[in-house]
XYZ file of C-alpha atoms in Angstrom:
152
model
C 3.671 58.747 -46.216
C 0.295 58.561 -44.539
C -1.203 56.091 -46.970
C -1.124 52.403 -45.943
C 1.336 50.249 -47.788
C 0.071 47.571 -50.036
C 1.637 44.849 -52.067
C 3.321 41.450 -51.516
C 5.954 42.737 -49.034
C 3.324 43.804 -46.509
C 1.411 40.490 -46.764
C 4.590 38.434 -46.160
C 5.551 40.527 -43.133
C 2.087 40.090 -41.620
C 2.137 36.309 -42.152
C 5.555 35.959 -40.530
C 4.347 37.574 -37.331
C 1.154 35.518 -37.030
C 2.587 31.995 -36.502
C 5.345 30.077 -34.753
C 8.348 28.671 -36.498
C 9.189 25.001 -36.426
C 12.221 25.758 -34.229
C 10.053 27.536 -31.648
C 7.584 24.658 -31.537
C 10.413 22.107 -31.160
C 12.007 24.088 -28.301
C 8.629 24.432 -26.551
C 7.923 20.685 -26.823
C 11.419 19.885 -25.566
C 10.960 22.122 -22.504
C 7.546 20.591 -21.855
C 9.022 17.067 -21.981
C 11.852 18.022 -19.630
C 9.358 19.420 -17.110
C 6.740 16.663 -17.550
C 9.054 13.730 -16.773
C 9.781 14.736 -13.131
C 6.080 15.483 -12.581
C 5.147 12.038 -13.907
C 7.767 10.370 -11.702
C 6.465 12.233 -8.651
C 2.916 11.000 -9.278
C 4.011 7.404 -9.931
C 6.014 7.297 -6.677
C 2.998 8.712 -4.849
C 0.804 5.947 -6.262
C 3.322 3.292 -5.176
C 3.393 4.738 -1.651
C -0.393 4.666 -1.514
C -0.427 1.013 -2.625
C 2.105 0.176 0.102
C -0.056 1.979 2.653
C -3.132 -0.048 1.635
C -1.233 -3.330 1.982
C 0.052 -2.332 5.418
C -3.469 -1.362 6.481
C -4.829 -4.697 5.231
C -2.115 -6.577 7.150
C -3.029 -4.666 10.313
C -6.720 -5.557 9.853
C -5.741 -9.234 9.607
C -3.672 -8.978 12.801
C -6.420 -7.164 14.705
C -9.025 -9.687 13.590
C -6.885 -12.590 14.784
C -6.145 -10.827 18.079
C -9.866 -10.252 18.658
C -10.661 -13.895 17.986
C -7.929 -15.117 20.359
C -8.996 -12.694 23.094
C -12.547 -14.071 22.855
C -11.318 -17.663 23.308
C -11.302 -19.382 26.650
C -7.843 -19.584 28.207
C -7.847 -23.399 27.838
C -8.666 -23.170 24.122
C -5.970 -20.525 23.634
C -3.474 -22.914 25.261
C -4.526 -25.650 22.823
C -3.463 -23.561 19.806
C 0.077 -24.770 20.379
C 3.332 -22.827 20.291
C 3.104 -22.115 16.548
C 0.024 -21.795 14.356
C -0.931 -20.567 10.891
C -4.693 -20.144 11.262
C -7.248 -19.958 14.007
C -10.111 -22.319 13.192
C -13.010 -21.053 15.215
C -16.693 -20.888 14.573
C -17.635 -18.783 12.630
C -14.025 -18.686 11.410
C -14.161 -14.987 10.592
C -10.377 -14.704 10.680
C -9.956 -17.416 8.052
C -12.620 -15.738 5.891
C -10.817 -12.384 6.183
C -7.477 -13.935 5.238
C -9.056 -15.698 2.244
C -10.756 -12.490 1.103
C -7.482 -10.583 1.329
C -5.747 -13.199 -0.813
C -8.519 -13.054 -3.425
C -8.884 -9.270 -3.630
C -5.296 -8.082 -3.374
C -2.429 -8.550 -5.785
C -0.243 -9.889 -3.000
C -0.565 -13.038 -0.959
C -0.605 -12.389 2.768
C 0.925 -15.099 4.942
C -0.047 -15.313 8.598
C 1.964 -16.908 11.398
C 1.331 -16.920 15.127
C 3.546 -17.868 18.069
C 2.199 -18.568 21.554
C 4.509 -18.644 24.586
C 3.012 -19.839 27.868
C 4.422 -17.878 30.821
C 4.234 -19.100 34.381
C 4.166 -16.880 37.422
C 1.664 -14.357 38.664
C -0.485 -13.974 36.739
C -0.217 -16.964 34.474
C -0.530 -15.810 30.864
C 0.188 -16.580 27.224
C 2.210 -14.147 25.123
C 1.048 -14.131 21.497
C 3.191 -12.807 18.648
C 1.261 -12.531 15.398
C 2.948 -11.759 12.070
C 1.644 -11.072 8.583
C 4.128 -11.029 5.713
C 3.721 -10.231 2.039
C 5.887 -9.597 -0.981
C 6.167 -6.037 -2.223
C 6.142 -5.135 -5.900
C 9.936 -4.735 -5.750
C 10.278 -8.353 -4.553
C 11.226 -7.424 -0.978
C 9.340 -9.000 1.915
C 7.337 -6.742 4.209
C 6.092 -7.672 7.679
C 3.654 -6.344 10.253
C 3.694 -7.706 13.796
C 1.317 -7.550 16.775
C 2.205 -8.731 20.292
C -0.312 -9.115 23.125
C -0.984 -11.295 26.172
C -3.968 -13.332 27.341
C -4.205 -13.650 31.105
C -5.661 -16.740 32.811
């Protein structure tokens, strides 16, 4: 017939089509959870990699600062550092200030160690090996190294 239907049967049919069932909502939430977990893991690994990059960059700044201070020393003073050293105490001691600032601001404790090997021959020079180590979040030890020479 051309007349619209009325009555309780029509109202129930309309209401059924307007919403989602509990089963549909549960399936949708389950699929969302399955897809969200890998996305979360990807972002957390990315954040850990970025943290590792910042620590490596900080270690390289420490090494470059120490290298610059040693290169600005006289050859005789560089010889007096000895074959093994942990800090370079120079006025204005910028290297020591940088190392202290890194220890205060970062969640890891950087440890510096330097080795000086005097080489004879032409030209006479000192080979410096500088190392900065720190402990990663996983407990493993990481290290950055810088090697350079100072010629007499």
